[in-house]
Coordinates of C-alpha atoms and ligand atoms in Angstrom, one line a residue:
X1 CA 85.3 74.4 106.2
X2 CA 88.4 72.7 107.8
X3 CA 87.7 72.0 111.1
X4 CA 91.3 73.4 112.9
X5 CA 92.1 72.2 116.6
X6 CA 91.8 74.7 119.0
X7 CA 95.4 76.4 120.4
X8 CA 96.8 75.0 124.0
X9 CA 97.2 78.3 125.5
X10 CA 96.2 80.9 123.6
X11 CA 92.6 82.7 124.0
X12 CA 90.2 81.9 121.4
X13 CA 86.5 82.5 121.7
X14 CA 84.1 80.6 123.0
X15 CA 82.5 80.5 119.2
X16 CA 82.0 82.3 116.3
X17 CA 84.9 85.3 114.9
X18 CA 86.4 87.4 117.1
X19 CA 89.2 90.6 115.8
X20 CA 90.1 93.4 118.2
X21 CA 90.9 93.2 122.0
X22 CA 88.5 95.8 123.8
X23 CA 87.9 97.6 126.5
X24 CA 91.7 95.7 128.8
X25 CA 91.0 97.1 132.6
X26 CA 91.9 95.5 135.7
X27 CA 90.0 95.9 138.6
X28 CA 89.1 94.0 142.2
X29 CA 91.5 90.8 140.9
X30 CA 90.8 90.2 137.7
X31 CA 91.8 91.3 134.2
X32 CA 89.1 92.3 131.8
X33 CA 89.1 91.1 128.4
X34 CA 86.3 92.6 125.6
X35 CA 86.5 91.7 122.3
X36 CA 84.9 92.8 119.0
X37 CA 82.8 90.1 118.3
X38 CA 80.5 88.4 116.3
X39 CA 78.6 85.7 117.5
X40 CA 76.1 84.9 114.5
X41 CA 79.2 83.3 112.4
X42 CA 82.9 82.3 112.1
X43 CA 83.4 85.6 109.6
X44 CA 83.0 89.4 110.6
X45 CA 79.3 90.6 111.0
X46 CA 77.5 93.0 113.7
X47 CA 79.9 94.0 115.7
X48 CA 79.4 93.0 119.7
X49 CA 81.9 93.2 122.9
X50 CA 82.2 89.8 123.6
X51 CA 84.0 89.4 127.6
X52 CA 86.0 87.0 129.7
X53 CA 87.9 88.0 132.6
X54 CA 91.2 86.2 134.3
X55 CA 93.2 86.3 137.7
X56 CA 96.5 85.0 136.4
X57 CA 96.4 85.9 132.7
X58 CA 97.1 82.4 131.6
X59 CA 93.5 81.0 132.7
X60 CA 90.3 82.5 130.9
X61 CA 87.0 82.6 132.1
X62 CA 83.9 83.3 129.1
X63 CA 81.7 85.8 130.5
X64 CA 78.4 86.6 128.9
X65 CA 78.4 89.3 126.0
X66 CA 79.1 92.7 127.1
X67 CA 77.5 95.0 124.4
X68 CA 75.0 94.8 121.8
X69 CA 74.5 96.5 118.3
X70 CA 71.5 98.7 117.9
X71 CA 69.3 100.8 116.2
X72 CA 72.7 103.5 116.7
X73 CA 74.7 100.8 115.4
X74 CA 77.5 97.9 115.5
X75 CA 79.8 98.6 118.8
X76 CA 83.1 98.6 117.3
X77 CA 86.6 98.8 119.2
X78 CA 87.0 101.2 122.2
X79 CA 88.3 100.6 126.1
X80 CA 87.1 100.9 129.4
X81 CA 88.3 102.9 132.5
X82 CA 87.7 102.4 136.4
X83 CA 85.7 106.4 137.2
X84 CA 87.8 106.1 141.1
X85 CA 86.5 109.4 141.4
X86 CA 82.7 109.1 140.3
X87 CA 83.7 111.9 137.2
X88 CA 80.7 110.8 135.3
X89 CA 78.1 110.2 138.3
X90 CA 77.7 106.9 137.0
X91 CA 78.5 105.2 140.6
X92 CA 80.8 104.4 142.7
X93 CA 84.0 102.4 141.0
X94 CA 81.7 102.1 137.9
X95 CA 83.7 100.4 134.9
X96 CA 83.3 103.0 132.1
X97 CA 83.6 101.6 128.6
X98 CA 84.2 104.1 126.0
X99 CA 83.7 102.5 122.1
X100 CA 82.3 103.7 118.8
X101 CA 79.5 103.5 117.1
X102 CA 79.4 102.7 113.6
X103 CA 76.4 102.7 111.3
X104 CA 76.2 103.0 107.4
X105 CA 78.9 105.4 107.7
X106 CA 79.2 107.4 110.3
X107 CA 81.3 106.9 113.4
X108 CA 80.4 108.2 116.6
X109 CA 81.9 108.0 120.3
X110 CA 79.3 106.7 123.0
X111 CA 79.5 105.2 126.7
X112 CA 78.3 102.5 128.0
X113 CA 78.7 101.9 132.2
X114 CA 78.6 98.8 134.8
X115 CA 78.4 99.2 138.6
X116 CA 78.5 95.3 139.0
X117 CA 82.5 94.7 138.0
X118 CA 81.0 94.4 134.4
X119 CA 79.3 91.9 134.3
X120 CA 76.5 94.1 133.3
X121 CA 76.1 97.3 130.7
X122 CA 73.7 100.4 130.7
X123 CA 74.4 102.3 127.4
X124 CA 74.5 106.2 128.3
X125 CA 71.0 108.5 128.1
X126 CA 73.2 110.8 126.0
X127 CA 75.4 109.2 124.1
X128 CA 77.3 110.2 121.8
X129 CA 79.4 112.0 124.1
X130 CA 81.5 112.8 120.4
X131 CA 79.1 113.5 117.3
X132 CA 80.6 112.3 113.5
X133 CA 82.8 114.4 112.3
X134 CA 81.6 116.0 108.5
X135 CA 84.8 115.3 106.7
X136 CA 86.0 112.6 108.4
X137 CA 84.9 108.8 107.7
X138 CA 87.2 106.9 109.9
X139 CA 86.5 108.2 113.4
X140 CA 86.7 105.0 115.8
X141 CA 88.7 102.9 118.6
X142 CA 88.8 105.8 121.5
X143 CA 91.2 104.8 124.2
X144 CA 90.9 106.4 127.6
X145 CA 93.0 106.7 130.4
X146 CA 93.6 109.6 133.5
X147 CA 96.1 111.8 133.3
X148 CA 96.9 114.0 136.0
X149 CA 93.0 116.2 136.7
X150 CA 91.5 115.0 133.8
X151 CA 90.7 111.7 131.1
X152 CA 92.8 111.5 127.9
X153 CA 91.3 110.3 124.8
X154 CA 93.2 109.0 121.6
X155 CA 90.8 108.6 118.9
X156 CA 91.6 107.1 115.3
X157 CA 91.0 109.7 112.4
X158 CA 91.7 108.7 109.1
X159 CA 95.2 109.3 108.7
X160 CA 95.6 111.2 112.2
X161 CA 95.9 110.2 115.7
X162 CA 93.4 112.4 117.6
X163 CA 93.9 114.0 121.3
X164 CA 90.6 114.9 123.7
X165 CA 90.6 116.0 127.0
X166 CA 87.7 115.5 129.3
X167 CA 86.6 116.4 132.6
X168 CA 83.9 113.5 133.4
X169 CA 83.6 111.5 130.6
X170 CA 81.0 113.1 129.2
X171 CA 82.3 116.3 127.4
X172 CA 85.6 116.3 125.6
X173 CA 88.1 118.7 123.8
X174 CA 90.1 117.9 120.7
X175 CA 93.3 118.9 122.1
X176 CA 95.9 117.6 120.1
X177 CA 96.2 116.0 116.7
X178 CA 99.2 114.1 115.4
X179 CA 100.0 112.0 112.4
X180 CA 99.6 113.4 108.7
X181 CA 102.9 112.2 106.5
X182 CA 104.7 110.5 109.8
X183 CA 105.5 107.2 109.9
X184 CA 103.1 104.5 107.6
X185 CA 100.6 106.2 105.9
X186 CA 99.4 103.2 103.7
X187 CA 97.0 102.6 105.3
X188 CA 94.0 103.8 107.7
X189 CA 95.1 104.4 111.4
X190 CA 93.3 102.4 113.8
X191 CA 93.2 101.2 117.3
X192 CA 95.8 103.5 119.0
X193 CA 97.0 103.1 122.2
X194 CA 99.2 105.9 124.5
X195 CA 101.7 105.4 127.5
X196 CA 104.0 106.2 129.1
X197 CA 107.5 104.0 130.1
X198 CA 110.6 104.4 131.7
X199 CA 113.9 104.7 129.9
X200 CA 116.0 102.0 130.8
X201 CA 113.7 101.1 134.1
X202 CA 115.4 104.7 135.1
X203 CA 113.9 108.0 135.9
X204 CA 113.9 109.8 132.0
X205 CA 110.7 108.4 130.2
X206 CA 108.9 108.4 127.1
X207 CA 105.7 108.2 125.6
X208 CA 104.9 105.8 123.4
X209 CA 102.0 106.0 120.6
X210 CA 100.9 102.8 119.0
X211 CA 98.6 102.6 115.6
X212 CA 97.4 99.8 114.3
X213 CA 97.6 100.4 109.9
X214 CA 95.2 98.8 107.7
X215 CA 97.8 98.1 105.1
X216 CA 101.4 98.4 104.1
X217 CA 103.1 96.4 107.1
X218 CA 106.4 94.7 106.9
X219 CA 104.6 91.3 106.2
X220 CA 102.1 92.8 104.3
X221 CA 98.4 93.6 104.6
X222 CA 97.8 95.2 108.4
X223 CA 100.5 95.5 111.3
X224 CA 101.1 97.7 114.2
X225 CA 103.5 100.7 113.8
X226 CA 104.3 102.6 117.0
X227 CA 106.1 106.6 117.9
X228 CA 108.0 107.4 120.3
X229 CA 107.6 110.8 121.9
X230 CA 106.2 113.4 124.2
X231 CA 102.7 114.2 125.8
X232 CA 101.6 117.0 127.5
X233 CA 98.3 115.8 129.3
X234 CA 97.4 117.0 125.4
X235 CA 99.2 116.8 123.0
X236 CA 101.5 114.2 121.3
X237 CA 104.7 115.2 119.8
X238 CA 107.1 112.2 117.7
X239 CA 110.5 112.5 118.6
X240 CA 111.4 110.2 115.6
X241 CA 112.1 111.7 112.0
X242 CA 109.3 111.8 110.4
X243 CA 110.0 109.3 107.3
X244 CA 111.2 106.6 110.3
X245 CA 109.0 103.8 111.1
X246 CA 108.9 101.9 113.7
X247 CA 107.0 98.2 113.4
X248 CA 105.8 96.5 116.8
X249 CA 106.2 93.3 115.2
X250 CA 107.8 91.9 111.7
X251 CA 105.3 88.9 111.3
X252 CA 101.6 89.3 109.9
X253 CA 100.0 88.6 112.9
X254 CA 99.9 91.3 115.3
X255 CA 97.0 94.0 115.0
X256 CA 94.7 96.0 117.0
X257 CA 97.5 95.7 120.3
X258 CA 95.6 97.4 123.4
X259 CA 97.4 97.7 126.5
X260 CA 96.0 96.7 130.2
X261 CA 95.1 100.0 132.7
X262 CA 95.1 99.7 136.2
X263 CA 97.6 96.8 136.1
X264 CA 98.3 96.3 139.8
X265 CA 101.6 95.8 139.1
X266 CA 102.0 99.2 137.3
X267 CA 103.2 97.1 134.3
X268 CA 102.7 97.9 131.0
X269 CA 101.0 94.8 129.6
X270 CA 99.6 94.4 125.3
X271 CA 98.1 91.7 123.8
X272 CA 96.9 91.6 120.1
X273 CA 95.1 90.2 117.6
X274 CA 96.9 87.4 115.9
X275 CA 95.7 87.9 112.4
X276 CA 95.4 90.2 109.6
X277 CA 92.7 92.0 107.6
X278 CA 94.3 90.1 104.3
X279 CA 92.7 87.2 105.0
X280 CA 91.4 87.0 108.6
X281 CA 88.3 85.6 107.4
X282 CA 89.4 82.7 105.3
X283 CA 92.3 81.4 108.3
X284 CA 91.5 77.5 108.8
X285 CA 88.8 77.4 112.0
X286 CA 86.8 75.6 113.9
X287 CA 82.9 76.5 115.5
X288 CA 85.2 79.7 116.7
X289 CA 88.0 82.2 114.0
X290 CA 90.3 84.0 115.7
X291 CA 92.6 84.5 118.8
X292 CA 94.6 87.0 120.5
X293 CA 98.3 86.9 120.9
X294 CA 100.8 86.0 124.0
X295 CA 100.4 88.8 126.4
X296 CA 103.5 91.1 126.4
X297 CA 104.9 92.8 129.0
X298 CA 106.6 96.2 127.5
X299 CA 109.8 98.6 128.2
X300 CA 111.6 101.2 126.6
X301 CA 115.5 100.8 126.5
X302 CA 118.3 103.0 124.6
X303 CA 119.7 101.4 122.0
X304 CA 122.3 102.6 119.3
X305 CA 119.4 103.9 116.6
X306 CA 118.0 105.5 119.9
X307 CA 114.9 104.7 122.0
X308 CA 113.1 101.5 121.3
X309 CA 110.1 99.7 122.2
X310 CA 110.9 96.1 123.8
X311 CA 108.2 92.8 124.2
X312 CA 108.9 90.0 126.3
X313 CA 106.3 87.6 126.9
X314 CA 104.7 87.8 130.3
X315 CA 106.5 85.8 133.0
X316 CA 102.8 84.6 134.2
X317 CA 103.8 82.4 131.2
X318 CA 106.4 80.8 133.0
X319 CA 103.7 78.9 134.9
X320 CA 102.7 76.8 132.2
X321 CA 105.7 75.0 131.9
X322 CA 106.0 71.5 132.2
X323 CA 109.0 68.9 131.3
X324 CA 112.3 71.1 130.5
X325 CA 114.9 69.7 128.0
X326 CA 118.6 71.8 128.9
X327 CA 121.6 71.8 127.0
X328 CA 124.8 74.5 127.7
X329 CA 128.2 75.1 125.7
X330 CA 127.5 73.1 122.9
X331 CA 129.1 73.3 119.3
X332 CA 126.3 72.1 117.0
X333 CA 127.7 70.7 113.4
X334 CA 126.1 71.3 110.1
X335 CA 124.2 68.4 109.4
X336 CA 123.4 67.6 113.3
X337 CA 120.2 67.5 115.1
X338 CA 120.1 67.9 118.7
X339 CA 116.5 68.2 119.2
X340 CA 115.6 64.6 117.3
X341 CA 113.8 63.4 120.4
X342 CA 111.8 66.3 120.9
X343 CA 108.5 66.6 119.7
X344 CA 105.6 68.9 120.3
X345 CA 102.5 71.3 119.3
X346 CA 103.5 73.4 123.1
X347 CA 107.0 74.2 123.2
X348 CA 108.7 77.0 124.3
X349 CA 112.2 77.5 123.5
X350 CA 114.8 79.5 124.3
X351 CA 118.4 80.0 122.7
X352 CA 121.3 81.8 123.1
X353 CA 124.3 80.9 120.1
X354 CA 127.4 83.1 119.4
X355 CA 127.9 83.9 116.2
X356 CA 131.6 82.1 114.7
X357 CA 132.5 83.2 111.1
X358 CA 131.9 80.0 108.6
X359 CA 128.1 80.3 109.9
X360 CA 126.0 80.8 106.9
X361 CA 122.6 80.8 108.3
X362 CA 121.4 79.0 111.6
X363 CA 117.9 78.4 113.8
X364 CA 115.0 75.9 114.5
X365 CA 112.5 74.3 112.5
X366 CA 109.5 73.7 114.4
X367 CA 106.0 71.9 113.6
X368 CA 108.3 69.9 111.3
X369 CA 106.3 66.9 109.8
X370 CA 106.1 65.2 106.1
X371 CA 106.9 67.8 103.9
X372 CA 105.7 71.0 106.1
X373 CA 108.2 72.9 108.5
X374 CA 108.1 76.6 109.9
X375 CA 111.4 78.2 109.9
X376 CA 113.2 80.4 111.7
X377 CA 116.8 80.9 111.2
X378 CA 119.2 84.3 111.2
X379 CA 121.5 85.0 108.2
X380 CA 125.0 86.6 110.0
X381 CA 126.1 88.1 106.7
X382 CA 122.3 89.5 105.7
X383 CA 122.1 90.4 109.3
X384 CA 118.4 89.4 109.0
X385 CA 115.7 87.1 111.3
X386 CA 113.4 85.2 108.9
X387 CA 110.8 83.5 109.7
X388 CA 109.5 81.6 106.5
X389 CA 105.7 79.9 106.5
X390 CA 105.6 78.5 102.8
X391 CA 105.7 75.2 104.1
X392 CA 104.1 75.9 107.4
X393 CA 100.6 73.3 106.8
X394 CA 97.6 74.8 105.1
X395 CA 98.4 77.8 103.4
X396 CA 96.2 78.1 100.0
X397 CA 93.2 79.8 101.7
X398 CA 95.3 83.5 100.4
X399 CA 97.9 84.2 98.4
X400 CA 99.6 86.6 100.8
X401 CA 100.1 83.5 103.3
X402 CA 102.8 81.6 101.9
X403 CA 106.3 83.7 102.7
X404 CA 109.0 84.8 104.1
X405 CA 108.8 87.1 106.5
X406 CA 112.1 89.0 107.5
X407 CA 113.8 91.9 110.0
X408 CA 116.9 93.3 110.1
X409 CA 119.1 92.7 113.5
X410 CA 122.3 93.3 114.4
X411 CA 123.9 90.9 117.1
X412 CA 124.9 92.1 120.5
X413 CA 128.4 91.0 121.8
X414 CA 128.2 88.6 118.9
X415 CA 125.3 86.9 120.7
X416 CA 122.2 86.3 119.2
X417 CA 119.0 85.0 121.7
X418 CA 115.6 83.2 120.8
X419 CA 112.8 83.1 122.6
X420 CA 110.2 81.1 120.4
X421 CA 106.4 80.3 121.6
X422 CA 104.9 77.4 119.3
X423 CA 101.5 76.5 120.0
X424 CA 98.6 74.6 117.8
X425 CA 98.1 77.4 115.2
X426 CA 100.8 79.8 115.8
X427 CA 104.6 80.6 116.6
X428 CA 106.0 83.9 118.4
X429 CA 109.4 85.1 118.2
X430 CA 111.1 87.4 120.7
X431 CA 114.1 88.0 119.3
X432 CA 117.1 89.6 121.4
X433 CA 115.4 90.3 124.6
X434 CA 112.3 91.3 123.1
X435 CA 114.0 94.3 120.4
X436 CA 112.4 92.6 117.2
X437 CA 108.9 89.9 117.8
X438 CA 107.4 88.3 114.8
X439 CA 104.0 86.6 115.6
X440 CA 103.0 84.5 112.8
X441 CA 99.5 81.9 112.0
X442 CA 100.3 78.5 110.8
X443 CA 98.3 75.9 110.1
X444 CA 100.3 72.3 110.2
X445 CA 99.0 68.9 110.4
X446 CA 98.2 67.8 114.0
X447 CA 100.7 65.3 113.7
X448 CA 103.7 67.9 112.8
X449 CA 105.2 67.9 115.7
X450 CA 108.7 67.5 114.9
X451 CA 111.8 70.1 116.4
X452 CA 115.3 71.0 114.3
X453 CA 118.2 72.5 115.6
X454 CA 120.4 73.5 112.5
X455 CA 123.4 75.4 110.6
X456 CA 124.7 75.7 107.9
X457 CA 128.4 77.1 106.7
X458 CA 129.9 76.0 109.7
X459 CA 129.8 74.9 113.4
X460 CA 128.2 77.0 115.9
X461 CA 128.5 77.9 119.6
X462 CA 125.0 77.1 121.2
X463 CA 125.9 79.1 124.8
X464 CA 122.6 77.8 126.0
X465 CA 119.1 76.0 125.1
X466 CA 116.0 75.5 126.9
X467 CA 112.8 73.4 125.6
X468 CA 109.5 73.4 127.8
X469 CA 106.9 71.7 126.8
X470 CA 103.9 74.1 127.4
X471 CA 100.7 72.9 129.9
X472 CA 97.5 73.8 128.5
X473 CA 95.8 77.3 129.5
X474 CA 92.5 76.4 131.0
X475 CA 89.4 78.6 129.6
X476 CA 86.1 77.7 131.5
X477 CA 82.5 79.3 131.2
Ligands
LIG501 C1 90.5 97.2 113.6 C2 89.1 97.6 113.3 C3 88.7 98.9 114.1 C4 87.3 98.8 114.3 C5 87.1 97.3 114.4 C6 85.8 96.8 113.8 O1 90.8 95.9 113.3 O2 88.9 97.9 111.9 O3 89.2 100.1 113.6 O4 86.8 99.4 115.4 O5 88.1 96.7 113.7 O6 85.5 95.4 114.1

């Protein structure tokens, strides 16, 4: 197996494969982090909750694992919930993880409960608090949160989003179903995730339904769709025809999101899996496979095809930033590289141009070295973002890797911004203040660490352009 450098500041695991975040809670100062896991290799295998915890969300710490299969199965994805209350008589402040069950084929939902800030796990006397279904065969990731006088569960089912409604935990009633024909149906529905967000930071809001689909996504194999809607305490309701759909993220890399509860901050915080079921288990590696995406922090704002789901990478990020590069009002020349002296595997950049009308196509290259470069450049007249891996480093281990990935995007004011995360194995795109994101693996040579600035057609007007290079994020334990 190629042996692949591990990422600056992204969260890997300690070893072995990791897929789906679990279980995101905050509680007493520190940010929970569970993850399906596998410890017994580098591909997918009995499913565990592996756990680390973090006070900043930039620095990780590896806590031992969290949940064990056994003879009622692998412990696939699921969250956890602070019980403020003591609903389910489990203790005072216990942390109440809620995940499935899955063995030969039959899913089941099941607690497991920690009066010691989780750092250690009693499975439930009487689990499963939700027996298989006879009809159904996919029947998995519960996420739980309070709502008003009683807990909210959203449960994957097949090709459905599944409501329950619970009183302690313990006993729950399907309330709601949604799904059936809306939005991407290619694939199973997994991992969903439900919240609610403020129009525009005002006082209207929305909910917003996230599903993570097995297949069919933008840049193929598995992706993250999302609705936008209503929800009654039990029921949700899709405001959005039901033929639209709406893609969290245009790259391959973005599955399984799961959004932080409790967040002290009341913000709405997601991070995801940065792979995809396509090939996840053949991605270059190390002793570990896998990692989880920048943190995002998310909003809803109005736009002109109505209400839409915004990502901006946390501003926690902000602290990782070392030795700035600036340039303002600059016209850059077909031909010209302003970035020639900047090199590195850690950058963040950000961009603003304005668009002039010659401009044929215009953006960065990063992780450029002998004959590999990723690209990501916008085409005014195609009104399109691409990002474009086929010459990104190692890409024979599938042949879904190698392409072009693309989204469409309209400028505002003529102004088009870039906000662009490069680390050892990945880049990140936030594209106009977070509208469209693409989160793409690559795989370049260590020594790729080359930057382009570039146009073609014409000049451009760079309004403004930042380069950080990125300190690393420190994971202990
Ligand atoms: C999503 C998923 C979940 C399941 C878990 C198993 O990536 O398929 O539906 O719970 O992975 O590891």
């Amino acid at each position: 197996m190629t042996h692949f450098p591990r990422p600056h500041y992204h969260f890997t695991p300690p070893r072995m494969w990791l897929n789906d975040p679990n279980g995101l809670v905050y509680l007493d100062g520190e940010y929970h982090l569970f993850y399906q896991y596998h410890p017994g290799s580098t591909v997918w295998g009995p499913m565990h909750w592996g756990h680390a915890v973090s006070r900043d969300l930039v620095n990780w710490q590896h806590l031992p694992i969290a949940l064990y299969p056994d003879e009622h199965g692998m412990i696939y994805s699921g969250s956890a919930v602070v019980d403020w209350n003591n609903t389910s008589g489990f203790g005072e402040k216990a942390l109440v993880a809620i995940f499935t069950y899955h063995k030969d084929s039959n899913e089941t939902q099941n607690l497991a409960y920690s009066t010691d800030k989780g750092r250690t796990w009693t499975k439930y006397a009487d689990n499963p608090i939700i027996p298989a279904p006879d009809l159904i065969r996919d029947f998995r990731d519960p996420k739980v949160f309070w709502h008003e006088d009683h807990w909210v569960m959203s449960l994957a089912a097949g090709d459905k989003i599944l409501s329950f409604a619970s009183p302690d935990l313990k006993n729950w009633e399907q309330t709601g179903s949604f799904g059936s024909g809306y939005g991407s149906t290619e694939g199973v529905w997994e991992t969903p995730d439900l919240f609610r967000l403020p129009v525009d930071g005002g006082d209207e809001s929305r909910w917003v339904l996230t599903v993570g689909v097995g297949n069919g996504a933008p840049a193929g194999g598995s992706g993250t769709q999302y609705f936008i809607g209503q929800f009654d305490g039990r029921k949700f309701i899709s405001e959005n025809p039901k033929e639209a759909i709406l893609w969290a993220d245009f790259g391959a890399d973005y599955y399984a999101p799961q959004s932080w509860i409790e967040e002290p901050g009341g913000r709405r915080l997601m991070i995801g899996w940065m792979n995809n079921w396509q090939y996840a288990r053949l991605i270059p590696a190390g002793e570990w496979r896998g990692g989880f995406n920048l943190i995002r922090e998310l909003s809803l704002q109005q736009t002109r095809d109505g209400i839409r789901l915004f990502q901006r990478p946390i501003p926690e990020m902000q602290n990782l930033r070392g030795r700035n590069h600036h340039w303002q009002e600059q016209t850059i020349q077909p031909g010209s590289n302003l970035l020639a002296d900047v090199h590195g595997s850690a950058l963040e950049i950000l961009a603003e141009f304005q668009m002039q009308d010659a401009v044929e196509l215009f953006g960065f290259r990063v992780r450029v070295g002998a004959n590999e470069q990723t690209t990501v450049d916008y085409n005014p007249k195609e009104r399109r973002l691409f990002v474009d891996r086929t010459h990104s480093g190692i890409i024979d281990f599938h042949d879904g890797f190698a392409a072009i990935h693309s989204a469409e995007l309209d400028p505002i004011d003529n102004t088009i911004r870039l906000h662009i995360f490069v680390d050892t194995s990945s880049v990140e795109v936030f594209v106009n203040d977070g509208l469209i994101t693409f989160s793409e693996c690559i795989f370049p040579a260590e020594g790729s660490q080359g930057l382009e600035l570039f146009v073609d057609g014409g000049n451009i007007k760079l309004c403004s352009l930042d380069v950080f290079h990125l300190m690393e994020g420190r994971i202990t334990g």
